[in-house]
């Protein structure tokens, strides 16, 4: 169903960082088979996605094993099991406060909708997106919109 656009807080999840309103907030970690991804690995992933004929099957298989995650040091209680990303919740709460204050100045405080637009790279796993959704909800952003960054060949 069509939902008209709302003023929302943009949260972007890339292969390297989570950003709020284009400001980097927390780094995204990458591993391939237990080893930290190099810049070259990320570049090759992009190349193999956009020009598959430039990569052999072994390289595609190796790069297909990339995993993206938030280090536990950024999570509640320093636990991999937790969903709350502490630097993100801090930044989102500040944005919510800023939006509410701006609306109050304009005598529109009742119009606050608590909307977030999550823009995610197509390689970001569901677990990481779930952590961002949970953290957004804990920041009083409960109306979620989604967009996907998809690399395509034109």
CSV table of N, CA and C in Angstrom, one decimal:
chain,number,residue,atom,x,y,z
A,1,UNK,N,0.8,-1.2,0.0
A,1,UNK,CA,0.0,0.0,0.0
A,1,UNK,C,0.9,1.2,0.0
A,2,UNK,N,0.4,2.3,-0.7
A,2,UNK,CA,1.1,3.5,-0.7
A,2,UNK,C,1.1,4.2,0.6
A,3,UNK,N,2.2,4.7,1.1
A,3,UNK,CA,2.3,5.5,2.3
A,3,UNK,C,3.0,6.8,1.9
A,4,UNK,N,2.4,7.9,2.1
A,4,UNK,CA,3.1,9.2,1.7
A,4,UNK,C,4.4,9.4,2.5
A,5,UNK,N,5.3,10.1,1.9
A,5,UNK,CA,6.6,10.3,2.5
A,5,UNK,C,6.4,11.1,3.8
A,6,UNK,N,7.3,10.8,4.8
A,6,UNK,CA,7.3,11.5,6.1
A,6,UNK,C,8.7,12.0,6.3
A,7,UNK,N,8.8,13.0,7.2
A,7,UNK,CA,10.1,13.4,7.6
A,7,UNK,C,10.6,12.3,8.5
A,8,UNK,N,11.8,11.7,8.1
A,8,UNK,CA,12.3,10.6,8.8
A,8,UNK,C,13.8,10.8,9.0
A,9,UNK,N,14.3,10.0,9.9
A,9,UNK,CA,15.8,10.0,10.2
A,9,UNK,C,16.4,8.9,9.3
A,10,UNK,N,17.3,9.3,8.4
A,10,UNK,CA,17.9,8.3,7.5
A,10,UNK,C,19.1,7.6,8.2
A,11,UNK,N,19.0,6.2,8.2
A,11,UNK,CA,20.0,5.4,8.8
A,11,UNK,C,20.6,4.5,7.6
A,12,UNK,N,21.8,4.7,7.3
A,12,UNK,CA,22.4,4.0,6.2
A,12,UNK,C,23.4,2.9,6.7
A,13,UNK,N,23.2,1.7,6.2
A,13,UNK,CA,24.1,0.6,6.6
A,13,UNK,C,24.9,0.2,5.4
A,14,UNK,N,26.2,0.4,5.4
A,14,UNK,CA,27.1,0.0,4.3
A,14,UNK,C,28.0,-1.1,4.7
A,15,UNK,N,28.9,-1.6,3.9
A,15,UNK,CA,29.8,-2.6,4.2
A,15,UNK,C,30.9,-2.2,5.2
A,16,UNK,N,30.9,-0.9,5.5
A,16,UNK,CA,32.0,-0.3,6.3
A,16,UNK,C,31.5,0.4,7.6
A,17,UNK,N,30.2,1.0,7.5
A,17,UNK,CA,29.8,1.8,8.6
A,17,UNK,C,28.3,1.9,8.7
A,18,UNK,N,27.8,2.3,9.8
A,18,UNK,CA,26.4,2.7,10.0
A,18,UNK,C,26.4,4.2,10.2
A,19,UNK,N,25.6,4.9,9.3
A,19,UNK,CA,25.5,6.4,9.4
A,19,UNK,C,24.1,6.8,9.7
A,20,UNK,N,24.1,7.9,10.4
A,20,UNK,CA,22.8,8.6,10.7
A,20,UNK,C,22.9,9.9,10.1
A,21,UNK,N,22.0,10.2,9.2
A,21,UNK,CA,21.9,11.5,8.5
A,21,UNK,C,23.3,11.8,7.9
A,22,UNK,N,23.9,10.8,7.2
A,22,UNK,CA,25.2,10.9,6.6
A,22,UNK,C,26.4,11.0,7.5
A,23,UNK,N,26.2,10.9,8.8
A,23,UNK,CA,27.3,11.0,9.8
A,23,UNK,C,27.7,9.6,10.2
A,24,UNK,N,28.9,9.2,10.0
A,24,UNK,CA,29.4,7.8,10.5
A,24,UNK,C,29.2,7.7,12.0
A,25,UNK,N,28.6,6.6,12.5
A,25,UNK,CA,28.3,6.5,13.9
A,25,UNK,C,29.0,5.2,14.5
A,26,UNK,N,29.0,4.2,13.7
A,26,UNK,CA,29.6,2.9,14.2
A,26,UNK,C,30.2,2.1,13.0
A,27,UNK,N,31.4,1.6,13.2
A,27,UNK,CA,32.0,0.8,12.1
A,27,UNK,C,31.3,-0.6,11.9
A,28,UNK,N,31.2,-1.0,10.7
A,28,UNK,CA,30.7,-2.4,10.4
A,28,UNK,C,32.0,-3.2,10.2
A,29,UNK,N,32.1,-4.4,10.8
A,29,UNK,CA,33.2,-5.3,10.6
A,29,UNK,C,32.9,-6.3,9.5
A,30,UNK,N,34.0,-6.8,8.9
A,30,UNK,CA,33.8,-7.8,7.8
A,30,UNK,C,34.9,-8.9,8.0
A,31,UNK,N,34.4,-10.1,7.8
A,31,UNK,CA,35.3,-11.2,7.9
A,31,UNK,C,35.0,-12.2,6.7
A,32,UNK,N,36.1,-12.9,6.3
A,32,UNK,CA,35.9,-14.0,5.3
A,32,UNK,C,36.6,-15.2,5.9
A,33,UNK,N,35.8,-16.2,6.3
A,33,UNK,CA,36.4,-17.4,6.9
A,33,UNK,C,37.3,-17.1,8.1
A,34,UNK,N,36.9,-16.2,8.9
A,34,UNK,CA,37.7,-15.9,10.2
A,34,UNK,C,38.7,-14.9,10.0
A,35,UNK,N,39.0,-14.4,8.8
A,35,UNK,CA,40.0,-13.4,8.5
A,35,UNK,C,39.3,-12.1,8.2
A,36,UNK,N,40.0,-11.0,8.7
A,36,UNK,CA,39.4,-9.6,8.5
A,36,UNK,C,39.5,-9.3,7.0
A,37,UNK,N,38.4,-8.8,6.5
A,37,UNK,CA,38.4,-8.4,5.0
A,37,UNK,C,39.3,-7.2,4.8
A,38,UNK,N,40.0,-7.3,3.7
A,38,UNK,CA,40.9,-6.2,3.3
A,38,UNK,C,40.1,-5.2,2.4
A,39,UNK,N,40.7,-4.0,2.2
A,39,UNK,CA,40.1,-3.1,1.2
A,39,UNK,C,40.0,-3.8,-0.1
A,40,UNK,N,41.0,-4.5,-0.5
A,40,UNK,CA,41.0,-5.2,-1.8
A,40,UNK,C,39.8,-6.2,-1.9
A,41,UNK,N,39.5,-6.9,-0.8
A,41,UNK,CA,38.4,-7.9,-0.7
A,41,UNK,C,37.1,-7.1,-1.0
A,42,UNK,N,36.9,-6.0,-0.4
A,42,UNK,CA,35.7,-5.2,-0.6
A,42,UNK,C,35.6,-4.7,-2.0
A,43,UNK,N,36.8,-4.3,-2.6
A,43,UNK,CA,36.8,-3.8,-3.9
A,43,UNK,C,36.5,-4.9,-4.9
A,44,UNK,N,37.1,-6.1,-4.7
A,44,UNK,CA,36.8,-7.3,-5.5
A,44,UNK,C,35.4,-7.7,-5.5
A,45,UNK,N,34.8,-7.6,-4.3
A,45,UNK,CA,33.4,-8.0,-4.1
A,45,UNK,C,32.5,-7.1,-5.0
A,46,UNK,N,32.8,-5.8,-5.0
A,46,UNK,CA,32.1,-4.9,-5.9
A,46,UNK,C,32.3,-5.2,-7.3
A,47,UNK,N,33.6,-5.5,-7.7
A,47,UNK,CA,33.9,-5.8,-9.1
A,47,UNK,C,33.2,-7.1,-9.5
A,48,UNK,N,33.2,-8.1,-8.7
A,48,UNK,CA,32.6,-9.4,-9.1
A,48,UNK,C,31.1,-9.3,-9.1
A,49,UNK,N,30.5,-8.3,-8.4
A,49,UNK,CA,29.0,-8.1,-8.4
A,49,UNK,C,28.7,-7.4,-9.7
A,50,UNK,N,29.4,-6.4,-10.0
A,50,UNK,CA,29.1,-5.5,-11.2
A,50,UNK,C,29.5,-6.1,-12.5
A,51,UNK,N,30.6,-6.9,-12.5
A,51,UNK,CA,31.1,-7.5,-13.7
A,51,UNK,C,31.5,-9.0,-13.4
A,52,UNK,N,30.5,-9.9,-13.2
A,52,UNK,CA,30.8,-11.3,-12.9
A,52,UNK,C,31.8,-12.0,-13.8
A,53,UNK,N,31.8,-11.6,-15.0
A,53,UNK,CA,32.7,-12.3,-16.0
A,53,UNK,C,34.2,-12.0,-15.6
A,54,UNK,N,34.5,-11.0,-14.8
A,54,UNK,CA,35.9,-10.7,-14.4
A,54,UNK,C,36.4,-11.5,-13.3
A,55,UNK,N,35.5,-12.4,-12.7
A,55,UNK,CA,35.9,-13.2,-11.6
A,55,UNK,C,35.7,-14.7,-11.8
A,56,UNK,N,36.6,-15.5,-11.4
A,56,UNK,CA,36.4,-16.9,-11.5
A,56,UNK,C,35.5,-17.5,-10.4
A,57,UNK,N,35.1,-18.7,-10.6
A,57,UNK,CA,34.2,-19.3,-9.6
A,57,UNK,C,34.7,-19.4,-8.2
A,58,UNK,N,36.1,-19.6,-8.1
A,58,UNK,CA,36.7,-19.7,-6.8
A,58,UNK,C,36.7,-18.4,-6.0
A,59,UNK,N,36.9,-17.3,-6.8
A,59,UNK,CA,36.9,-16.0,-6.2
A,59,UNK,C,35.5,-15.6,-5.8
A,60,UNK,N,34.5,-15.9,-6.6
A,60,UNK,CA,33.1,-15.6,-6.3
A,60,UNK,C,32.7,-16.4,-5.0
A,61,UNK,N,33.1,-17.6,-4.9
A,61,UNK,CA,32.7,-18.5,-3.8
A,61,UNK,C,33.4,-17.9,-2.5
A,62,UNK,N,34.7,-17.5,-2.6
A,62,UNK,CA,35.4,-17.0,-1.4
A,62,UNK,C,34.7,-15.7,-1.0
A,63,UNK,N,34.5,-14.8,-1.9
A,63,UNK,CA,33.9,-13.5,-1.6
A,63,UNK,C,32.4,-13.6,-1.1
A,64,UNK,N,31.7,-14.7,-1.6
A,64,UNK,CA,30.4,-14.9,-1.1
A,64,UNK,C,30.3,-15.3,0.3
A,65,UNK,N,31.4,-15.6,1.0
A,65,UNK,CA,31.5,-16.0,2.4
A,65,UNK,C,31.7,-14.8,3.3
A,66,UNK,N,31.7,-13.6,2.8
A,66,UNK,CA,31.9,-12.4,3.6
A,66,UNK,C,30.8,-12.3,4.6
A,67,UNK,N,31.1,-12.0,5.8
A,67,UNK,CA,30.1,-11.7,6.9
A,67,UNK,C,30.3,-10.3,7.4
A,68,UNK,N,29.2,-9.6,7.6
A,68,UNK,CA,29.3,-8.3,8.1
A,68,UNK,C,28.6,-8.2,9.5
A,69,UNK,N,29.2,-7.5,10.4
A,69,UNK,CA,28.6,-7.5,11.8
A,69,UNK,C,29.1,-6.3,12.6
A,70,UNK,N,28.5,-6.0,13.7
A,70,UNK,CA,28.9,-5.0,14.6
A,70,UNK,C,29.7,-5.7,15.8
A,71,UNK,N,30.9,-5.2,16.0
A,71,UNK,CA,31.7,-5.7,17.1
A,71,UNK,C,31.0,-5.6,18.4
A,72,UNK,N,31.2,-6.6,19.2
A,72,UNK,CA,30.5,-6.7,20.5
A,72,UNK,C,30.8,-5.5,21.4
A,73,UNK,N,32.0,-4.9,21.2
A,73,UNK,CA,32.4,-3.7,22.1
A,73,UNK,C,31.4,-2.5,21.9
A,74,UNK,N,30.7,-2.5,20.8
A,74,UNK,CA,29.7,-1.4,20.6
A,74,UNK,C,28.3,-1.8,21.0
A,75,UNK,N,28.1,-3.0,21.6
A,75,UNK,CA,26.8,-3.5,21.9
A,75,UNK,C,26.6,-3.4,23.4
A,76,UNK,N,25.3,-3.4,23.8
A,76,UNK,CA,24.9,-3.4,25.2
A,76,UNK,C,25.6,-4.6,25.9
A,77,UNK,N,26.2,-4.3,27.1
A,77,UNK,CA,26.9,-5.2,27.9
A,77,UNK,C,28.1,-5.9,27.2
A,78,UNK,N,28.5,-5.4,26.1
A,78,UNK,CA,29.6,-5.9,25.4
A,78,UNK,C,29.4,-7.4,24.9
A,79,UNK,N,28.1,-7.7,24.6
A,79,UNK,CA,27.7,-9.0,24.3
A,79,UNK,C,27.3,-9.2,22.8
A,80,UNK,N,27.8,-10.2,22.1
A,80,UNK,CA,27.4,-10.5,20.7
A,80,UNK,C,25.9,-10.8,20.7
A,81,UNK,N,25.4,-11.3,21.7
A,81,UNK,CA,24.0,-11.7,21.7
A,81,UNK,C,23.0,-10.6,21.8
A,82,UNK,N,23.4,-9.4,22.3
A,82,UNK,CA,22.5,-8.3,22.4
A,82,UNK,C,22.3,-7.6,21.1
A,83,UNK,N,21.1,-7.0,20.9
A,83,UNK,CA,20.8,-6.3,19.7
A,83,UNK,C,21.0,-4.8,19.8
A,84,UNK,N,21.1,-4.2,21.0
A,84,UNK,CA,21.2,-2.7,21.1
A,84,UNK,C,22.6,-2.3,20.8
A,85,UNK,N,22.8,-1.4,19.8
A,85,UNK,CA,24.0,-0.8,19.4
A,85,UNK,C,24.2,0.5,20.1
A,86,UNK,N,25.0,0.6,21.1
A,86,UNK,CA,25.1,1.8,22.0
A,86,UNK,C,25.4,3.1,21.3
A,87,UNK,N,26.4,3.2,20.4
A,87,UNK,CA,26.6,4.5,19.8
A,87,UNK,C,25.5,4.9,18.9
A,88,UNK,N,24.8,3.9,18.3
A,88,UNK,CA,23.7,4.2,17.4
A,88,UNK,C,22.5,4.7,18.2
A,89,UNK,N,22.2,4.1,19.3
A,89,UNK,CA,21.0,4.5,20.2
A,89,UNK,C,21.3,6.0,20.7
A,90,UNK,N,22.5,6.3,21.0
A,90,UNK,CA,22.9,7.6,21.5
A,90,UNK,C,22.6,8.7,20.4
A,91,UNK,N,23.1,8.4,19.2
A,91,UNK,CA,22.9,9.3,18.1
A,91,UNK,C,21.5,9.5,17.7
A,92,UNK,N,20.7,8.3,17.7
A,92,UNK,CA,19.3,8.4,17.3
A,92,UNK,C,18.5,9.2,18.3
A,93,UNK,N,18.8,9.0,19.6
A,93,UNK,CA,18.0,9.7,20.6
A,93,UNK,C,18.3,11.2,20.5
A,94,UNK,N,19.5,11.6,20.2
A,94,UNK,CA,19.8,13.0,19.9
A,94,UNK,C,19.1,13.5,18.7
A,95,UNK,N,19.0,12.7,17.7
A,95,UNK,CA,18.2,13.2,16.5
A,95,UNK,C,16.7,13.3,16.8
A,96,UNK,N,16.2,12.4,17.6
A,96,UNK,CA,14.8,12.4,18.0
A,96,UNK,C,14.5,13.7,18.8
A,97,UNK,N,15.4,14.0,19.8
A,97,UNK,CA,15.3,15.2,20.6
A,97,UNK,C,15.3,16.4,19.7
A,98,UNK,N,16.3,16.5,18.8
A,98,UNK,CA,16.4,17.6,17.9
A,98,UNK,C,15.1,17.8,17.1
A,99,UNK,N,14.6,16.7,16.5
A,99,UNK,CA,13.3,16.8,15.7
A,99,UNK,C,12.1,17.3,16.6
A,100,UNK,N,12.0,16.8,17.8
A,100,UNK,CA,10.9,17.2,18.7
A,100,UNK,C,11.1,18.7,19.1
A,101,UNK,N,12.3,19.1,19.4
A,101,UNK,CA,12.5,20.5,19.7
A,101,UNK,C,12.1,21.4,18.5
A,102,UNK,N,12.5,21.0,17.4
A,102,UNK,CA,12.2,21.8,16.2
A,102,UNK,C,10.7,21.9,15.9
A,103,UNK,N,10.0,20.8,16.1
A,103,UNK,CA,8.6,20.8,15.9
A,103,UNK,C,7.9,21.6,17.0
A,104,UNK,N,8.4,21.5,18.2
A,104,UNK,CA,7.8,22.3,19.3
A,104,UNK,C,8.0,23.8,19.0
A,105,UNK,N,9.1,24.2,18.5
A,105,UNK,CA,9.3,25.7,18.1
A,105,UNK,C,8.3,26.1,17.1
A,106,UNK,N,7.9,25.2,16.3
A,106,UNK,CA,6.9,25.5,15.2
A,106,UNK,C,5.5,25.2,15.6
A,107,UNK,N,5.3,24.9,16.9
A,107,UNK,CA,4.0,24.6,17.4
A,107,UNK,C,3.4,23.3,16.7
A,108,UNK,N,4.2,22.4,16.4
A,108,UNK,CA,3.8,21.2,15.7
A,108,UNK,C,4.2,19.9,16.5
A,109,UNK,N,4.4,20.0,17.8
A,109,UNK,CA,5.0,18.9,18.6
A,109,UNK,C,4.1,17.6,18.4
A,110,UNK,N,2.8,17.8,18.3
A,110,UNK,CA,2.0,16.6,18.1
A,110,UNK,C,2.2,15.9,16.8
A,111,UNK,N,2.9,16.5,15.9
A,111,UNK,CA,3.0,15.9,14.5
A,111,UNK,C,4.3,15.0,14.5
A,112,UNK,N,5.0,14.8,15.6
A,112,UNK,CA,6.2,13.9,15.5
A,112,UNK,C,5.7,12.5,15.3
A,113,UNK,N,6.2,11.8,14.3
A,113,UNK,CA,5.8,10.5,13.9
A,113,UNK,C,6.8,9.4,14.3
A,114,UNK,N,8.1,9.8,14.6
A,114,UNK,CA,9.1,8.8,14.9
A,114,UNK,C,9.4,7.9,13.8
A,115,UNK,N,9.7,8.4,12.6
A,115,UNK,CA,10.0,7.6,11.5
A,115,UNK,C,11.5,7.5,11.2
A,116,UNK,N,11.9,6.4,10.7
A,116,UNK,CA,13.3,6.1,10.3
A,116,UNK,C,13.3,5.5,8.9
A,117,UNK,N,14.2,5.9,8.1
A,117,UNK,CA,14.4,5.2,6.8
A,117,UNK,C,15.7,4.5,6.9
A,118,UNK,N,15.6,3.2,6.8
A,118,UNK,CA,16.8,2.3,6.8
A,118,UNK,C,17.2,2.0,5.4
A,119,UNK,N,18.4,2.4,5.0
A,119,UNK,CA,19.0,2.2,3.7
A,119,UNK,C,20.1,1.2,3.9
A,120,UNK,N,20.0,0.0,3.3
A,120,UNK,CA,21.0,-1.0,3.5
A,120,UNK,C,21.6,-1.5,2.3
A,121,UNK,N,22.9,-1.8,2.3
A,121,UNK,CA,23.6,-2.5,1.3
A,121,UNK,C,23.0,-3.9,1.1
A,122,UNK,N,23.0,-4.4,-0.1
A,122,UNK,CA,22.3,-5.7,-0.4
A,122,UNK,C,23.1,-6.8,0.3
A,123,UNK,N,24.3,-6.6,0.7
A,123,UNK,CA,25.1,-7.7,1.4
A,123,UNK,C,24.9,-7.7,2.9
A,124,UNK,N,24.3,-6.7,3.4
A,124,UNK,CA,24.1,-6.6,4.9
A,124,UNK,C,23.2,-7.8,5.3
A,125,UNK,N,23.6,-8.6,6.3
A,125,UNK,CA,22.8,-9.7,6.8
A,125,UNK,C,21.6,-9.2,7.6
A,126,UNK,N,20.6,-10.1,7.6
A,126,UNK,CA,19.3,-9.8,8.4
A,126,UNK,C,19.6,-9.5,9.8
A,127,UNK,N,20.6,-10.2,10.4
A,127,UNK,CA,20.9,-10.0,11.9
A,127,UNK,C,21.3,-8.5,12.1
A,128,UNK,N,22.1,-8.0,11.2
A,128,UNK,CA,22.6,-6.6,11.4
A,128,UNK,C,21.4,-5.6,11.2
A,129,UNK,N,20.6,-5.9,10.2
A,129,UNK,CA,19.4,-5.0,10.0
A,129,UNK,C,18.5,-5.1,11.2
A,130,UNK,N,18.3,-6.3,11.8
A,130,UNK,CA,17.5,-6.5,12.9
A,130,UNK,C,18.0,-5.7,14.1
A,131,UNK,N,19.3,-5.7,14.3
A,131,UNK,CA,19.9,-4.9,15.4
A,131,UNK,C,19.7,-3.4,15.2
A,132,UNK,N,19.7,-2.9,13.9
A,132,UNK,CA,19.4,-1.5,13.7
A,132,UNK,C,18.0,-1.2,13.9
A,133,UNK,N,17.1,-2.1,13.5
A,133,UNK,CA,15.6,-1.9,13.8
A,133,UNK,C,15.4,-1.9,15.3
A,134,UNK,N,15.9,-2.8,16.0
A,134,UNK,CA,15.7,-2.8,17.5
A,134,UNK,C,16.3,-1.5,18.1
A,135,UNK,N,17.5,-1.1,17.7
A,135,UNK,CA,18.1,0.1,18.3
A,135,UNK,C,17.2,1.3,17.9
A,136,UNK,N,16.7,1.4,16.7
A,136,UNK,CA,15.8,2.5,16.3
A,136,UNK,C,14.6,2.5,17.2
A,137,UNK,N,14.0,1.4,17.4
A,137,UNK,CA,12.8,1.3,18.2
A,137,UNK,C,13.1,1.8,19.7
A,138,UNK,N,14.2,1.4,20.2
A,138,UNK,CA,14.6,1.9,21.5
A,138,UNK,C,14.9,3.4,21.6
A,139,UNK,N,15.0,4.0,20.4
A,139,UNK,CA,15.2,5.4,20.3
A,139,UNK,C,13.9,6.2,20.1
A,140,UNK,N,12.8,5.5,20.1
A,140,UNK,CA,11.5,6.2,19.9
A,140,UNK,C,11.3,6.4,18.4
A,141,UNK,N,11.9,5.6,17.5
A,141,UNK,CA,11.7,5.6,16.1
A,141,UNK,C,11.0,4.3,15.8
A,142,UNK,N,9.7,4.3,15.6
A,142,UNK,CA,8.9,3.1,15.5
A,142,UNK,C,8.3,2.9,14.1
A,143,UNK,N,8.3,3.9,13.3
A,143,UNK,CA,7.8,3.7,12.0
A,143,UNK,C,9.0,3.6,11.0
A,144,UNK,N,9.1,2.3,10.5
A,144,UNK,CA,10.3,2.0,9.7
A,144,UNK,C,10.0,2.0,8.2
A,145,UNK,N,10.9,2.6,7.4
A,145,UNK,CA,10.8,2.6,6.0
A,145,UNK,C,12.1,2.0,5.5
A,146,UNK,N,12.1,1.3,4.4
A,146,UNK,CA,13.3,0.5,4.0
A,146,UNK,C,13.7,0.9,2.6
A,147,UNK,N,15.0,0.9,2.3
A,147,UNK,CA,15.5,1.1,1.0
A,147,UNK,C,16.7,0.1,0.9
A,148,UNK,N,17.0,-0.3,-0.3
A,148,UNK,CA,18.1,-1.2,-0.6
A,148,UNK,C,19.1,-0.6,-1.5
A,149,UNK,N,20.4,-0.7,-1.2
A,149,UNK,CA,21.4,-0.3,-2.1
A,149,UNK,C,21.8,-1.5,-2.9
A,150,UNK,N,21.4,-1.5,-4.2
A,150,UNK,CA,21.7,-2.6,-5.1
A,150,UNK,C,22.6,-2.2,-6.2
A,151,UNK,N,23.7,-2.9,-6.3
A,151,UNK,CA,24.6,-2.6,-7.4
A,151,UNK,C,24.1,-3.3,-8.7
A,152,UNK,N,24.0,-2.6,-9.8
A,152,UNK,CA,23.5,-3.3,-11.0
A,152,UNK,C,24.4,-2.9,-12.2
A,153,UNK,N,24.3,-3.6,-13.2
A,153,UNK,CA,25.0,-3.4,-14.4
A,153,UNK,C,24.1,-2.7,-15.4
A,154,UNK,N,24.5,-1.6,-15.9
A,154,UNK,CA,23.6,-0.9,-16.9
A,154,UNK,C,24.2,-0.9,-18.3
